[in-house]
Short mmCIF file of C-alpha atoms and ligand atoms in Angstrom, two decimals:
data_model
loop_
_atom_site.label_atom_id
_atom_site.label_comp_id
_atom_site.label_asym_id
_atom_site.label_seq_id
_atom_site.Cartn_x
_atom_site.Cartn_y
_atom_site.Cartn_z
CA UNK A 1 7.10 28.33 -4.94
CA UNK A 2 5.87 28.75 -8.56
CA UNK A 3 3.81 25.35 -8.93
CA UNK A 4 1.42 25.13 -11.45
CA UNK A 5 -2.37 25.09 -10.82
CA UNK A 6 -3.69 21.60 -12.92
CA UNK A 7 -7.09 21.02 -13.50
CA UNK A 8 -9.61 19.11 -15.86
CA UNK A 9 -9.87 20.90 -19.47
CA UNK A 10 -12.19 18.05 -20.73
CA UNK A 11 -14.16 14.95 -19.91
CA UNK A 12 -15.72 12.27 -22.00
CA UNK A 13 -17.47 8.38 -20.63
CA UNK A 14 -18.66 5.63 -22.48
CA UNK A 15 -20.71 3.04 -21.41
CA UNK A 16 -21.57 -0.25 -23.57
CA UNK A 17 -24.74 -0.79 -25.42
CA UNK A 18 -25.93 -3.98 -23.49
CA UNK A 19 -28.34 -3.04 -20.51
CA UNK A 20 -28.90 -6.06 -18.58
CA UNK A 21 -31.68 -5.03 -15.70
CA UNK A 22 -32.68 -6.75 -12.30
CA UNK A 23 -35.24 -8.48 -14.05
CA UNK A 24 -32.58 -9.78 -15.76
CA UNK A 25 -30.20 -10.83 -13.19
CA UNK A 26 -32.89 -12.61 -11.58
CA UNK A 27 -33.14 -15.32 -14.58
CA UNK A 28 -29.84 -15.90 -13.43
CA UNK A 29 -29.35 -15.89 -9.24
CA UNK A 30 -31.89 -16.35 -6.91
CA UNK A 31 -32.48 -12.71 -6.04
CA UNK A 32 -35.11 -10.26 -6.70
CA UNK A 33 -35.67 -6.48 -8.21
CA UNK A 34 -36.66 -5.52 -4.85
CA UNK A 35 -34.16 -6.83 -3.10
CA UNK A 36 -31.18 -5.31 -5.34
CA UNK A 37 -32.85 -1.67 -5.26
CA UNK A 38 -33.25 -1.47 -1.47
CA UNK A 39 -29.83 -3.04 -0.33
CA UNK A 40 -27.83 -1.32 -3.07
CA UNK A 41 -29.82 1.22 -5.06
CA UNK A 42 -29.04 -0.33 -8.23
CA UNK A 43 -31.65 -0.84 -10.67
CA UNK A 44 -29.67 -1.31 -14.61
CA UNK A 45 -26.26 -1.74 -15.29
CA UNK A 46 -23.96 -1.99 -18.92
CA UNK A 47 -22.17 -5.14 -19.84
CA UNK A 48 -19.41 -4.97 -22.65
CA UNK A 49 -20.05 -7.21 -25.48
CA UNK A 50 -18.52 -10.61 -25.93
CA UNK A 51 -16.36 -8.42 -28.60
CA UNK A 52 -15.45 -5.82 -26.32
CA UNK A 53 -12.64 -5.21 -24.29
CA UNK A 54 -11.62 -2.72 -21.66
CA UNK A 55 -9.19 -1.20 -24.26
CA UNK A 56 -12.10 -0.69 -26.31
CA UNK A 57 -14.37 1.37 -23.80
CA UNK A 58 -11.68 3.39 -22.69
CA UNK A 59 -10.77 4.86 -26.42
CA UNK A 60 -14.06 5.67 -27.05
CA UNK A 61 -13.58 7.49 -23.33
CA UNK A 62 -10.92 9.20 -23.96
CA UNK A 63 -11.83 10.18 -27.69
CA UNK A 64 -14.46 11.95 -26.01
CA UNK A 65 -12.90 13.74 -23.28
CA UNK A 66 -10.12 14.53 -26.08
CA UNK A 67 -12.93 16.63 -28.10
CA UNK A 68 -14.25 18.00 -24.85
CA UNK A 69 -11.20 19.51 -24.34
CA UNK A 70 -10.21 20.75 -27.75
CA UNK A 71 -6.96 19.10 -27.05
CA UNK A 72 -5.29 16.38 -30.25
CA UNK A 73 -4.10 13.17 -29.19
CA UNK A 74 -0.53 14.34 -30.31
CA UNK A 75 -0.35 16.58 -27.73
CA UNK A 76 -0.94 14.27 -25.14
CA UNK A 77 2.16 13.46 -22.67
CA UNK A 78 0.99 10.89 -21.03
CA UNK A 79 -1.78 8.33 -20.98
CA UNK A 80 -2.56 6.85 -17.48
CA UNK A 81 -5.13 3.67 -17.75
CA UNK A 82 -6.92 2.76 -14.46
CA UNK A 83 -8.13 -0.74 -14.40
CA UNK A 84 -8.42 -4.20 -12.95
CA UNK A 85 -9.35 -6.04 -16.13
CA UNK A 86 -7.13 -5.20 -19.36
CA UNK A 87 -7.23 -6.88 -22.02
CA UNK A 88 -4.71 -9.13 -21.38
CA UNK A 89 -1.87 -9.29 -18.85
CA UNK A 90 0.42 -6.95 -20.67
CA UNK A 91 0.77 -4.99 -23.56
CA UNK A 92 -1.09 -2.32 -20.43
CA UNK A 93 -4.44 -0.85 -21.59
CA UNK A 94 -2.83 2.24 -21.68
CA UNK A 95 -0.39 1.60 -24.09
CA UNK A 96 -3.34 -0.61 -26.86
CA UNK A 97 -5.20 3.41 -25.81
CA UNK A 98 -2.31 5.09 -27.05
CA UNK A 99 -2.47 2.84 -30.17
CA UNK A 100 -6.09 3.46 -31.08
CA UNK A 101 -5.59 7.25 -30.43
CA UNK A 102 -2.56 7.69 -32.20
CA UNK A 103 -1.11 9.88 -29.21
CA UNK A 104 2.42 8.72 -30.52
CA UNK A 105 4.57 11.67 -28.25
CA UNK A 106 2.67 9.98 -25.04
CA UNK A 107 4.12 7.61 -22.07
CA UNK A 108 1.80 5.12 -21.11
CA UNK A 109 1.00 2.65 -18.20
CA UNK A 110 -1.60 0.93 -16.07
CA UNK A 111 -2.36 1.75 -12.89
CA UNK A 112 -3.74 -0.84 -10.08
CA UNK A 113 -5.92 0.43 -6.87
CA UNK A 114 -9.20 -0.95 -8.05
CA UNK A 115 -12.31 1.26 -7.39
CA UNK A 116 -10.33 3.84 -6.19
CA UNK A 117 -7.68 3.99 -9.57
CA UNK A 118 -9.13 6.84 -11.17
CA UNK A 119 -8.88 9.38 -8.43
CA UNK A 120 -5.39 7.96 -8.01
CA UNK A 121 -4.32 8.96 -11.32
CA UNK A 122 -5.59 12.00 -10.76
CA UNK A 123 -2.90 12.62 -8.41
CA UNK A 124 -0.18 11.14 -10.08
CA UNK A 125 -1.27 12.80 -13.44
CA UNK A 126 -1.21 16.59 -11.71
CA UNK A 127 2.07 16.15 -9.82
CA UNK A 128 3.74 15.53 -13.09
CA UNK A 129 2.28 17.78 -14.60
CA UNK A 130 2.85 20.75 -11.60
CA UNK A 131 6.54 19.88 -11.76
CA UNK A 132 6.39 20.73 -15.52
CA UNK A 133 7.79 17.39 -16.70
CA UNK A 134 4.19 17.48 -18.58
CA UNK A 135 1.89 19.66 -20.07
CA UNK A 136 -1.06 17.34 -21.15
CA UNK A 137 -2.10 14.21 -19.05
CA UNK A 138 -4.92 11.67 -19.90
CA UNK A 139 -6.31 9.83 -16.83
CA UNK A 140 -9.21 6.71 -17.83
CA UNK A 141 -10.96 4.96 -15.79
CA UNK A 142 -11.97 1.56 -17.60
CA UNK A 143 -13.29 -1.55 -16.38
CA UNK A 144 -15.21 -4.63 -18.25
CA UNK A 145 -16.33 -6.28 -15.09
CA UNK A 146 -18.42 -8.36 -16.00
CA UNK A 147 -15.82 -10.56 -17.46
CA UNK A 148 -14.54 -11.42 -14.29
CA UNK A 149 -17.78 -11.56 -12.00
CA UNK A 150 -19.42 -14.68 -11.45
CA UNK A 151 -22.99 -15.12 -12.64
CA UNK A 152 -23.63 -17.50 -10.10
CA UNK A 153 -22.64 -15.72 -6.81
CA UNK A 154 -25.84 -13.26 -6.10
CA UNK A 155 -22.99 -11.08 -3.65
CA UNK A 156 -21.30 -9.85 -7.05
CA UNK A 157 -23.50 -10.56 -9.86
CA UNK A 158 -26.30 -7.85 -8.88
CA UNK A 159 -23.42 -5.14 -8.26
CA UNK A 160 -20.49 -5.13 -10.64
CA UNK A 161 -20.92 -3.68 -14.31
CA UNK A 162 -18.89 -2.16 -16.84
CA UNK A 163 -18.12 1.49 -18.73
CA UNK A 164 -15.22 3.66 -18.99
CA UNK A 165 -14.54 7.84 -18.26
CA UNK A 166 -11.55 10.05 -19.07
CA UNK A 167 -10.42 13.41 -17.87
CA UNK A 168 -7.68 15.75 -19.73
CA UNK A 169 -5.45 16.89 -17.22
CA UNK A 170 -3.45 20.63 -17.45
CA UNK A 171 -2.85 23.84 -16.64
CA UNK A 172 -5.65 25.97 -15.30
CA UNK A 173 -6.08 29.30 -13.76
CA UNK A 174 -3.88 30.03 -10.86
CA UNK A 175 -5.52 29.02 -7.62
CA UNK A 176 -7.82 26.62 -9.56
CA UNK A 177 -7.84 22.93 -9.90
CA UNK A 178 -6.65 20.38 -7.59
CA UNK A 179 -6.03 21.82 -4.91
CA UNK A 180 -6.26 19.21 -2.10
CA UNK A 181 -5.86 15.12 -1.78
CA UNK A 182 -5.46 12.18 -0.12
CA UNK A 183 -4.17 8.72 -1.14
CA UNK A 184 -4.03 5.65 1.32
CA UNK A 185 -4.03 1.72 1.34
CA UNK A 186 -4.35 -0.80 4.04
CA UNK A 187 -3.21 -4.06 2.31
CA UNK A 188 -3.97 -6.13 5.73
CA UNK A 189 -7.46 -6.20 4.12
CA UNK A 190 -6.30 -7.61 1.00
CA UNK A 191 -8.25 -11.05 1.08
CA UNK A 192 -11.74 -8.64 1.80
CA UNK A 193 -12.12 -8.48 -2.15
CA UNK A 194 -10.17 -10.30 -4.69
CA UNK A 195 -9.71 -12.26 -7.37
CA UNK A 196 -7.09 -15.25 -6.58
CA UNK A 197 -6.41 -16.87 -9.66
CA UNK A 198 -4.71 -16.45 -12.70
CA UNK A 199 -1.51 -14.55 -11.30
CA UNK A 200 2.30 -15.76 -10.11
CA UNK A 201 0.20 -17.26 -6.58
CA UNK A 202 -2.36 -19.64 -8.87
CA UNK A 203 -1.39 -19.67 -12.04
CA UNK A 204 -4.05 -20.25 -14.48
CA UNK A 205 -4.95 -24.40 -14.53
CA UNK A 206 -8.00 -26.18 -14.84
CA UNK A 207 -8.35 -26.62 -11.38
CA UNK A 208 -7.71 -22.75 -10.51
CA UNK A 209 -11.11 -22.91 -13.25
CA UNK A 210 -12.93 -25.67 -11.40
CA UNK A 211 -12.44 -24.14 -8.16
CA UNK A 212 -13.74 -20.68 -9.71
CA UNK A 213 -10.53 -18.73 -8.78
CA UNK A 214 -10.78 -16.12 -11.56
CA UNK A 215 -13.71 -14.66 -10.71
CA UNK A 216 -14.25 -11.49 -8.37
CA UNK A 217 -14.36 -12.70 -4.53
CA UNK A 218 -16.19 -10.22 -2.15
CA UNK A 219 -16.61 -10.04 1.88
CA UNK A 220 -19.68 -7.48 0.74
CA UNK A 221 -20.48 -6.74 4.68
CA UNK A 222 -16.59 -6.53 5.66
CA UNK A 223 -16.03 -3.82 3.03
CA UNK A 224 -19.16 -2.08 3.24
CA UNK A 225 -18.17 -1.22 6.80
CA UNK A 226 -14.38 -0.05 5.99
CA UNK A 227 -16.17 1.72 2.81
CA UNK A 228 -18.64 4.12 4.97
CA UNK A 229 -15.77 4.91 7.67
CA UNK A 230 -12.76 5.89 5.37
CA UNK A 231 -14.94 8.05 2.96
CA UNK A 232 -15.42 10.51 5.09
CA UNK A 233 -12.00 10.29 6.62
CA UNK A 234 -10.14 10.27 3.21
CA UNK A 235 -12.76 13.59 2.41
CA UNK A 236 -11.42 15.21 5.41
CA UNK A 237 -7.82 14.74 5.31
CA UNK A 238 -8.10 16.22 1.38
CA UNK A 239 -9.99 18.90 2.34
CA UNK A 240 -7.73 19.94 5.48
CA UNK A 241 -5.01 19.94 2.94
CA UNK A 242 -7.01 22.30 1.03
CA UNK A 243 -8.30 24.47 3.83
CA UNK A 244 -11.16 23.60 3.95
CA UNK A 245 -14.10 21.62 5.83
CA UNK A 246 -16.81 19.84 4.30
CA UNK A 247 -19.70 23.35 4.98
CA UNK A 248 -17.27 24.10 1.59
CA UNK A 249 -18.37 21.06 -0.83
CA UNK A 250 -20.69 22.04 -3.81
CA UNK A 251 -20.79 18.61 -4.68
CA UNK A 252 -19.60 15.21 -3.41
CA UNK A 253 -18.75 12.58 -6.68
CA UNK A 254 -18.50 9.40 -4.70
CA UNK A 255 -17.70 6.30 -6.08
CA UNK A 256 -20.56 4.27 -7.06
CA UNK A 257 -20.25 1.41 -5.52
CA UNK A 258 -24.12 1.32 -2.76
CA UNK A 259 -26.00 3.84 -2.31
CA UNK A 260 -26.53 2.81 1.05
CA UNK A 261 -22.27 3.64 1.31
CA UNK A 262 -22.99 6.56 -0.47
CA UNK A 263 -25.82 7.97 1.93
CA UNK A 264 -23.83 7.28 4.97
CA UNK A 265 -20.42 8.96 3.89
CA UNK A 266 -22.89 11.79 3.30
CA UNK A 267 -24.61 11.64 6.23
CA UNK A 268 -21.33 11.92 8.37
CA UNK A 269 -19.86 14.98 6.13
CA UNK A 270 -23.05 16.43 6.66
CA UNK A 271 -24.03 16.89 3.27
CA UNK A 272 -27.73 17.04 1.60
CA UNK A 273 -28.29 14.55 -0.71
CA UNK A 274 -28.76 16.81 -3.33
CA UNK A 275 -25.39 17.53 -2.91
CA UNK A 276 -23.78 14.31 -4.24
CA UNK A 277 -23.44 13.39 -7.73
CA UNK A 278 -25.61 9.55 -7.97
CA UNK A 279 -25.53 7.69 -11.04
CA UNK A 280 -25.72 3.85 -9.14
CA UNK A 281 -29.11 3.21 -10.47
CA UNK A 282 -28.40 3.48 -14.33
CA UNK A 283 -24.96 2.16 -14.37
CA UNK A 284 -23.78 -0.27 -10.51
CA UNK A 285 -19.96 -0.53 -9.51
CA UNK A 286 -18.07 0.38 -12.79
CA UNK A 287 -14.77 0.11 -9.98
CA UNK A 288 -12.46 2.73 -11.34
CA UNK A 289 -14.83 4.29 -13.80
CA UNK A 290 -17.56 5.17 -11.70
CA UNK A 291 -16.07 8.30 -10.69
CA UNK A 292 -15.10 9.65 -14.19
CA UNK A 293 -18.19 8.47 -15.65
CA UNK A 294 -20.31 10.22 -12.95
CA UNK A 295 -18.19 13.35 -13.06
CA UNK A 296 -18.49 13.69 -16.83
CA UNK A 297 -22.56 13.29 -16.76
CA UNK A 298 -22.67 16.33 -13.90
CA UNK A 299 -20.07 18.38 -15.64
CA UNK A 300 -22.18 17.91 -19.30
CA UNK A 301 -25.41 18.69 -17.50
CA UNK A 302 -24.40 21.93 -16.71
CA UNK A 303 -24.42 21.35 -12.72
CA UNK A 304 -20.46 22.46 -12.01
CA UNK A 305 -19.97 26.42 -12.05
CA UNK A 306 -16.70 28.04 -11.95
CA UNK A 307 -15.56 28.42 -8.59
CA UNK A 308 -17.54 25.33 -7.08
CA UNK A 309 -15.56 22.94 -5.20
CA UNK A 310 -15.82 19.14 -5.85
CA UNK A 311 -14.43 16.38 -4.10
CA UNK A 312 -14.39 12.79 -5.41
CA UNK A 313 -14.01 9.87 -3.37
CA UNK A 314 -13.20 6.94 -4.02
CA UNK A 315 -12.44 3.08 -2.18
CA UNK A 316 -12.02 -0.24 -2.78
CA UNK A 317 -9.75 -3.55 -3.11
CA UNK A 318 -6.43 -3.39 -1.87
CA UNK A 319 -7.68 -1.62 0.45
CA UNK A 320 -7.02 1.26 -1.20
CA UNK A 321 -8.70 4.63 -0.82
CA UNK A 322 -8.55 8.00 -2.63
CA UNK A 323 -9.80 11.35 -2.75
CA UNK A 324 -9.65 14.91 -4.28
CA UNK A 325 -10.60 18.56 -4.07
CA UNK A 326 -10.87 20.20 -7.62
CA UNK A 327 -11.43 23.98 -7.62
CA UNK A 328 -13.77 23.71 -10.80
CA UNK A 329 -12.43 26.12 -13.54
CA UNK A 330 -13.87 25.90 -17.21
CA UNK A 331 -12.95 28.54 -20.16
N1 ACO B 401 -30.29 -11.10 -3.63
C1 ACO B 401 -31.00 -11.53 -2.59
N2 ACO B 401 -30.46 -11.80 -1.38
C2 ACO B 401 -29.14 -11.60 -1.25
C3 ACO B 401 -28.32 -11.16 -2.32
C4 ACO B 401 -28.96 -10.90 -3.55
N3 ACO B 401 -28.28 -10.46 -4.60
N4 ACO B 401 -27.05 -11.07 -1.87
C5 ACO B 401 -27.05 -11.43 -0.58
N5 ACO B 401 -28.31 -11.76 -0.21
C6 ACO B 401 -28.79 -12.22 1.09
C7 ACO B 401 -27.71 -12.86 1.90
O1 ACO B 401 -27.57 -14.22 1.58
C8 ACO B 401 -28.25 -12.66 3.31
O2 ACO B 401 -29.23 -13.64 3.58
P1 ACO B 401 -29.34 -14.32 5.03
O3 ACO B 401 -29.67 -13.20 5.96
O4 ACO B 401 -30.45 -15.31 4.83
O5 ACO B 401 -28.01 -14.93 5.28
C9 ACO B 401 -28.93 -11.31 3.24
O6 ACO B 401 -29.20 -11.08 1.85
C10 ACO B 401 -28.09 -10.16 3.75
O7 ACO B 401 -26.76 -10.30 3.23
P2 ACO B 401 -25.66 -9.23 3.44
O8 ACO B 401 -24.38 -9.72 2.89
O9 ACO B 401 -25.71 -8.76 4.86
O10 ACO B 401 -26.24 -8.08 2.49
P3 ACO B 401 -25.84 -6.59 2.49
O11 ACO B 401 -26.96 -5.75 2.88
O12 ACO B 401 -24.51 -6.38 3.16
O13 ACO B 401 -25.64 -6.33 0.93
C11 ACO B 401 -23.82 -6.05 -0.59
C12 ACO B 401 -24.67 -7.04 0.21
C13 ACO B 401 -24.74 -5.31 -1.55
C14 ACO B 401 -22.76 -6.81 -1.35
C15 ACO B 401 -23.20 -5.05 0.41
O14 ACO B 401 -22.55 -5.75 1.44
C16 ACO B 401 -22.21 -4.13 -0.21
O15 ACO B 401 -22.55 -3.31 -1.06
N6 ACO B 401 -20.95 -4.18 0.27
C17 ACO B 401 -19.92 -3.28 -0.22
C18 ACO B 401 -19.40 -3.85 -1.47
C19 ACO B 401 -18.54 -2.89 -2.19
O16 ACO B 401 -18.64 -1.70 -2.05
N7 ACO B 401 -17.71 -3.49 -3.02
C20 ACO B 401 -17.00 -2.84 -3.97
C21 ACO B 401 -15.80 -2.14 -3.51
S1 ACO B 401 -15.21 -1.50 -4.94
C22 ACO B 401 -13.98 -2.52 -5.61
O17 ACO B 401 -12.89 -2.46 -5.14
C23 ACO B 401 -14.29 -3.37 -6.77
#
């Protein structure tokens, strides 16, 4: 087999201007500071501007990770965008990216598996690019959440949030990279965490808006317990495909979606908490950029050495749940 090893060459995040605190949210739902830090560790979160779209957050992403990498747009293959909230139905996010970037020799699309999207793309990026059908592959993470949460539900309004990360995907040094996975879904649990109007089903109408259908619906308890079970299943399975157990982590990049989920994934994988990459406090459940966004403030701080081996993991609507073993590998 002569497959080549693919890895990250650069990252880059962006998160909106607008921090909106729990003092804030509790002008708005009857909840309280207290309440939000214990039950999901989340003190400040981002919200796009009224001006701001998902399309928008993810350029300035992938701009970044672009420069990181000291790779031009042109060169770029393909763009993958993962998100739950574009723009607009279709042109894809990925495709307005490719626009704004001017990465005119790259294929473009959207991707949809929620929180778990970005770590998803990760996956589909490499393959194509270990086949050699690519060379360069940009994977975003974007979400504007906060355009589809409802400020009067206190289950979503304290949690969901808004920012974007990138990664540049390509070839790295043999025996680097990614070097273990695991992708799964369970779409019995669909109706856990959705949002049920505005598609083919319930078309938009103004009773699909008086009956509040576009706006996020959560079973928070429901997929708090499938979240802390299949993280540290989905870690497993990718790092049995990588030969390895979880004694082997250097550092565990979960998504950010509780800390409370994040501690007890931990917990069963047996890691120290200083061991896992948190960033829930500063910026809640970004969904499919909380992963990129987290990874790109470790990798900037200096905390990932050649060598080390990372595993993201990520879950969420669908049910859908991802993960990923990099071999870290920087020039
Ligand atoms: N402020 C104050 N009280 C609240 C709030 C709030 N914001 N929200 C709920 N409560 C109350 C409830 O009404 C309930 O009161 P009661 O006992 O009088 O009935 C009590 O707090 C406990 O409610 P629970 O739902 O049991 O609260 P829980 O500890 O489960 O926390 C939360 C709720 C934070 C939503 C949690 O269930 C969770 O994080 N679930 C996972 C969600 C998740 O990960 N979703 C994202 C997946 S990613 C994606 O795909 C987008």
């Amino acid at each position: 087999m002569n497959e080549k090893s693919v890895g990250i060459l650069g990252l880059g995040s962006y998160l909106p201007e607008k921090v909106v605190t729990n003092q804030d949210l509790e002008q708005l739902v009857d909840t309280s500071d207290e309440w939000i830090v214990e039950r999901t560790g989340i003190r400040e979160r981002r919200f796009a501007g009224e001006d701001e779209a998902t399309s928008d957050l993810a350029t300035k992403a992938a701009e970044r990770a672009l420069a990181d990498a000291g790779v031009g747009a042109e060169e770029i293959d393909l763009i993958i965008v993962a998100t739950v909230t574009p723009d607009m139905f279709f042109p894809s996010v990925a495709c307005l990216v490719q626009a704004n970037l001017k990465a005119a020799n790259a294929a473009a699309f959207d991707l949809t598996a929620v929180c778990s999207g970005f770590a998803y793309g990760l996956v589909v990026g490499s393959q194509l690019i270990r086949t050699g059908m690519y060379r360069k592959v940009l994977v975003i993470g974007a979400e504007t959440l906060s355009k589809i949460t409802d400020r009067t539900d206190r289950n979503t309004a304290v949690v969901f949030a808004d920012g974007a990360g990138a990664a540049v995907l390509g070839e790295t040094s043999p025996g680097f990279g990614l070097i273990g996975a695991d992708l799964g879904a369970d779409g019995t649990g669909g109706d856990l965490l959705k949002v049920p109007g505005g598609g083919s089903r319930r078309p938009a109408s103004a009773e699909t808006i008086a009956e509040r259908l576009h706006f996020i619906r959560m079973n928070g308890q429901e997929v708090f317990k499938f979240a802390v079970k299949i993280m540290g299943e989905s870690a497993l399975k990718a790092l049995a495909r990588a030969k390895l157990a979880p004694a082997d982590i250097t550092y565990l990049v979960p998504h950010q979606a509780n800390i409370r989920i994040i501690q007890t994934a931990a917990k069963r994988l047996g890691l120290p908490l200083d061991k896992v990459v948190v960033n829930i406090d500063k910026y809640g459940n970004t969904s499919a950029a909380s992963i990129p966004i987290a990874l790109d403030e470790a990798a900037r701080s200096g905390k990932f050495k050649n060598g080390d081996v990372i595993v993201m993991v990520g879950f969420g609507a669908g049910l859908t749940w991802a993960s990923s073993v990099i071999k870290w590998y920087r020039k």
